[in-house]
Coordinates of C-alpha atoms in Angstrom, one line a residue:
X1 CA -6.8 21.6 0.0
X2 CA -6.7 20.6 3.5
X3 CA -7.6 22.7 6.0
X4 CA -4.3 24.0 8.4
X5 CA -4.9 23.7 12.3
X6 CA -4.0 27.4 13.2
X7 CA -7.9 28.9 11.0
X8 CA -9.8 25.7 12.8
X9 CA -8.2 27.0 16.1
X10 CA -9.0 30.7 14.9
X11 CA -12.6 29.5 13.9
X12 CA -13.9 28.5 17.0
X13 CA -12.4 30.6 19.1
X14 CA -14.7 33.4 16.9
X15 CA -18.7 34.5 17.7
X16 CA -19.8 32.4 15.1
X17 CA -17.2 29.3 15.5
X18 CA -18.6 29.6 19.8
X19 CA -22.2 29.5 17.9
X20 CA -21.0 26.2 15.7
X21 CA -19.5 24.4 19.2
X22 CA -23.0 24.7 21.1
X23 CA -25.3 23.4 18.5
X24 CA -23.1 20.7 17.7
X25 CA -22.3 19.9 21.3
X26 CA -26.2 20.0 21.9
X27 CA -26.5 18.0 19.0
X28 CA -23.6 15.1 20.1
X29 CA -25.3 15.5 24.5
X30 CA -28.6 14.2 23.2
X31 CA -26.9 10.9 21.1
X32 CA -23.7 10.3 23.8
X33 CA -25.5 11.8 27.2
X34 CA -22.7 9.5 29.3
X35 CA -19.2 8.6 28.2
X36 CA -18.0 7.4 31.6
X37 CA -15.9 5.0 32.0
X38 CA -15.5 4.9 28.0
X39 CA -11.6 5.0 26.0
X40 CA -12.7 8.4 23.7
X41 CA -11.2 9.3 20.1
X42 CA -11.3 12.2 18.7
X43 CA -10.9 12.1 15.0
X44 CA -9.7 15.5 12.9
X45 CA -10.1 18.6 14.9
X46 CA -12.6 17.3 18.2
X47 CA -11.2 19.2 20.5
X48 CA -14.0 21.6 20.9
X49 CA -15.7 18.6 21.7
X50 CA -14.2 16.1 23.6
X51 CA -14.5 18.5 26.5
X52 CA -17.6 17.9 27.1
X53 CA -18.1 14.4 25.6
X54 CA -14.9 13.7 27.9
X55 CA -16.2 14.4 31.4
X56 CA -15.8 11.3 33.6
X57 CA -14.5 8.7 30.5
X58 CA -11.3 6.7 31.3
X59 CA -9.2 8.1 28.7
X60 CA -9.4 11.0 26.0
X61 CA -7.4 11.2 22.6
X62 CA -7.0 14.1 20.6
X63 CA -5.7 11.9 16.8
X64 CA -5.4 15.4 14.0
X65 CA -4.4 14.0 10.6
X66 CA -1.0 15.1 9.1
X67 CA -2.0 17.3 6.3
X68 CA -3.5 19.5 8.9
X69 CA -1.4 19.6 11.8
X70 CA -1.4 19.5 15.6
X71 CA -2.0 21.6 18.6
X72 CA -1.5 20.8 22.1
X73 CA -4.3 19.6 23.8
X74 CA -5.6 20.1 26.8
X75 CA -4.1 23.6 27.3
X76 CA -3.5 22.2 31.0
X77 CA -1.4 19.4 32.3
X78 CA 0.1 15.9 30.2
X79 CA -0.6 16.4 26.3
X80 CA -3.3 13.6 24.9
X81 CA -3.1 14.9 21.2
X82 CA -0.9 13.1 18.3
X83 CA -0.4 13.6 14.5
X84 CA -1.6 10.6 12.8
X85 CA -2.3 9.8 9.8
X86 CA -6.3 8.6 9.7
X87 CA -6.1 5.6 7.6
X88 CA -3.4 4.0 9.6
X89 CA -3.9 5.1 13.0
X90 CA -1.5 3.6 15.6
X91 CA -3.6 1.7 17.7
X92 CA -4.2 -1.4 18.8
X93 CA -7.5 -3.6 17.2
X94 CA -10.7 -3.1 19.2
X95 CA -9.0 -0.8 21.6
X96 CA -11.2 2.3 21.8
X97 CA -15.1 2.1 22.8
X98 CA -16.0 5.2 21.2
X99 CA -14.7 8.0 18.5
X100 CA -15.4 11.1 17.2
X101 CA -15.3 12.0 13.9
X102 CA -15.2 16.2 12.7
X103 CA -13.5 17.3 10.8
X104 CA -12.1 14.3 9.4
X105 CA -14.5 12.4 6.6
X106 CA -15.0 16.1 4.2
X107 CA -11.1 16.2 4.3
X108 CA -10.0 12.9 3.6
X109 CA -9.1 11.5 0.4
X110 CA -10.4 7.9 1.6
X111 CA -14.2 8.1 3.3
X112 CA -14.1 4.4 2.8
X113 CA -10.6 3.9 4.1
X114 CA -11.2 6.2 6.8
X115 CA -14.0 4.7 8.0
X116 CA -13.0 1.3 7.8
X117 CA -9.8 2.1 9.7
X118 CA -12.8 3.2 12.6
X119 CA -14.1 0.3 12.6
X120 CA -11.2 -1.5 12.8
X121 CA -10.1 0.2 15.9
X122 CA -13.9 -0.1 17.7
X123 CA -13.9 -2.6 20.0
X124 CA -17.5 -4.9 19.3
X125 CA -20.3 -3.3 20.4
X126 CA -18.8 0.1 20.1
X127 CA -20.3 3.5 18.9
X128 CA -18.8 6.6 16.2
X129 CA -19.3 9.6 16.0
X130 CA -19.6 11.1 12.9
X131 CA -20.5 15.5 12.2
X132 CA -20.2 16.4 8.7
X133 CA -21.7 18.5 6.4
X134 CA -24.7 18.6 5.0
X135 CA -24.8 18.2 0.8
X136 CA -28.1 21.2 1.1
X137 CA -27.1 23.2 3.8
X138 CA -25.4 26.5 3.6
X139 CA -22.0 26.1 5.9
X140 CA -21.2 23.8 3.1
X141 CA -21.8 26.3 0.1
X142 CA -19.9 29.1 1.8
X143 CA -15.9 28.9 2.6
X144 CA -16.5 31.7 5.8
X145 CA -16.2 28.5 8.1
X146 CA -14.3 25.1 8.4
X147 CA -17.6 23.0 7.2
X148 CA -17.5 24.6 3.9
X149 CA -14.7 23.1 2.6
X150 CA -14.1 19.2 1.7
X151 CA -16.8 17.1 0.4
X152 CA -20.1 17.4 2.1
X153 CA -22.5 14.8 2.3
X154 CA -26.2 13.5 2.0
X155 CA -27.9 11.1 4.0
X156 CA -28.2 8.3 2.3
X157 CA -24.6 9.0 1.4
X158 CA -23.5 8.9 4.9
X159 CA -25.9 5.7 5.8
X160 CA -24.2 3.6 2.5
X161 CA -20.9 5.1 3.7
X162 CA -20.7 3.1 7.2
X163 CA -22.7 0.4 6.3
X164 CA -19.9 -0.5 3.5
X165 CA -17.7 -0.5 7.1
X166 CA -19.5 -2.4 9.5
X167 CA -21.1 0.5 10.9
X168 CA -24.8 0.6 11.6
X169 CA -26.3 4.1 11.7
X170 CA -29.0 4.2 14.5
X171 CA -28.9 8.0 15.7
X172 CA -29.4 11.2 13.1
X173 CA -29.6 14.3 14.1
X174 CA -29.1 17.8 12.6
X175 CA -27.8 21.2 13.7
X176 CA -26.8 25.0 12.3
X177 CA -29.6 25.9 11.1
X178 CA -28.9 29.5 11.3
X179 CA -27.0 30.7 7.8
X180 CA -23.2 31.4 8.6
X181 CA -22.7 35.1 8.6
X182 CA -21.3 36.9 11.1
X183 CA -24.2 39.6 11.7
X184 CA -24.8 40.7 15.2
X185 CA -28.1 39.8 14.1
X186 CA -27.9 36.4 13.1
X187 CA -25.7 35.3 16.0
X188 CA -28.6 36.6 18.4
X189 CA -31.3 35.5 16.5
X190 CA -29.3 31.4 16.4
X191 CA -31.3 29.6 18.8
X192 CA -34.7 30.7 17.4
X193 CA -33.6 29.5 14.1
X194 CA -32.3 25.8 15.9
X195 CA -36.1 25.8 17.6
X196 CA -37.1 26.7 13.8
X197 CA -35.4 23.9 12.4
X198 CA -35.8 21.6 14.4
X199 CA -39.5 21.9 14.8
X200 CA -40.4 21.9 10.9
X201 CA -37.2 18.5 10.0
X202 CA -36.3 21.4 7.5
X203 CA -33.5 19.8 5.0
X204 CA -31.0 23.0 5.1
X205 CA -29.5 22.7 8.4
X206 CA -25.6 23.0 8.1
X207 CA -24.2 19.3 9.8
X208 CA -25.6 16.1 9.6
X209 CA -24.5 14.3 13.4
X210 CA -24.7 10.5 12.9
X211 CA -24.4 7.5 15.5
X212 CA -23.8 4.1 14.7
X213 CA -22.7 1.4 16.1
X214 CA -20.0 -1.3 15.2
X215 CA -21.5 -5.1 14.1
X216 CA -19.9 -7.8 15.8
X217 CA -19.5 -10.3 12.5
X218 CA -17.9 -9.4 9.1
X219 CA -20.2 -9.8 6.1
X220 CA -19.1 -11.0 3.4
X221 CA -18.3 -8.3 -0.2
X222 CA -21.3 -8.8 -2.7
X223 CA -18.5 -8.6 -5.3
X224 CA -16.3 -12.0 -3.5
X225 CA -19.8 -13.5 -3.6
X226 CA -21.1 -13.2 -6.8
X227 CA -17.7 -14.7 -8.3
X228 CA -18.0 -17.2 -6.0
X229 CA -20.8 -18.4 -8.5
X230 CA -19.3 -17.1 -11.8
X231 CA -19.4 -19.1 -14.5
X232 CA -16.4 -21.4 -15.1
X233 CA -14.9 -23.3 -17.8
X234 CA -14.5 -26.9 -17.1
X235 CA -11.7 -28.4 -19.1
X236 CA -12.1 -32.5 -19.0
X237 CA -9.5 -35.4 -20.1
X238 CA -9.2 -36.4 -23.4
X239 CA -9.2 -39.8 -24.6
X240 CA -5.5 -40.8 -25.0
X241 CA -4.7 -41.6 -29.0
X242 CA -4.0 -45.4 -30.1
X243 CA -1.2 -44.5 -32.3
X244 CA -1.2 -45.9 -35.6
X245 CA 0.8 -49.6 -36.7
X246 CA 3.6 -48.6 -38.8
X247 CA 3.2 -50.3 -42.4
X248 CA 6.1 -51.6 -43.8
X249 CA 7.3 -50.2 -47.4
X250 CA 6.9 -52.9 -50.1
X251 CA 10.2 -52.8 -52.2
X252 CA 10.2 -53.9 -55.8
X253 CA 10.6 -57.7 -55.9
X254 CA 14.4 -58.6 -58.8
X255 CA 14.0 -59.6 -61.8
X256 CA 13.3 -63.8 -61.2
X257 CA 12.9 -63.1 -57.3
X258 CA 9.8 -63.2 -55.2
X259 CA 8.5 -59.7 -54.2
X260 CA 10.1 -58.7 -50.5
X261 CA 9.3 -56.6 -47.5
X262 CA 10.3 -54.7 -44.8
X263 CA 13.1 -52.2 -45.4
X264 CA 16.8 -53.2 -46.4
X265 CA 18.7 -54.9 -43.5

């Protein structure tokens, strides 16, 4: 079941949502400290982070999936949000410099098609920042937050998906080591949880944050390469058979006369 945009907006307005935005935003800024003069696209529900990453950007767009719904963004000025089909983005090829995926990859029915479409709209050398729930994290096991819905991923699964879409992962980060509980004690101790988890590289972070670059070349699919060397039977032409000469039937000789051959006239 896809998340509704109203529920997502309500989560980020809550204290726990503020914690998630704070620590995920920090991880994003460590990977992308500057997006100046870049064309930036947020896909999914990325608006809580676009205001942090989009400072100084040439253009910022917020695309939200049709199954999720759309809200007006930003709240002031002209709207930069739109309702789209994630695997059929209304953008020309190689028209975007950077893409941010939040609450998108785990919600789509076909992660492969989504990443291929992202790679299509990215310019050569463009970069994508993916935020996805960690399969081993507590946030993916509890449905009290949006990260508990959809499909969580391991690091190896995300790497395989990206490489299949000609996206090369370069930098990795984790965030949300604090348990997804709404008690005041956990809210106050959230910075300590983050420092402890990141310093010890603990495996139960809530989300993966991956920075990948679009490759300049298109790799040949492995299946096509195998098919090109597959054994195929070769049909050689056969020699034309020589027709057998027709032998005239013998006719019994008449009484008192020589034997006759051939057919009667």
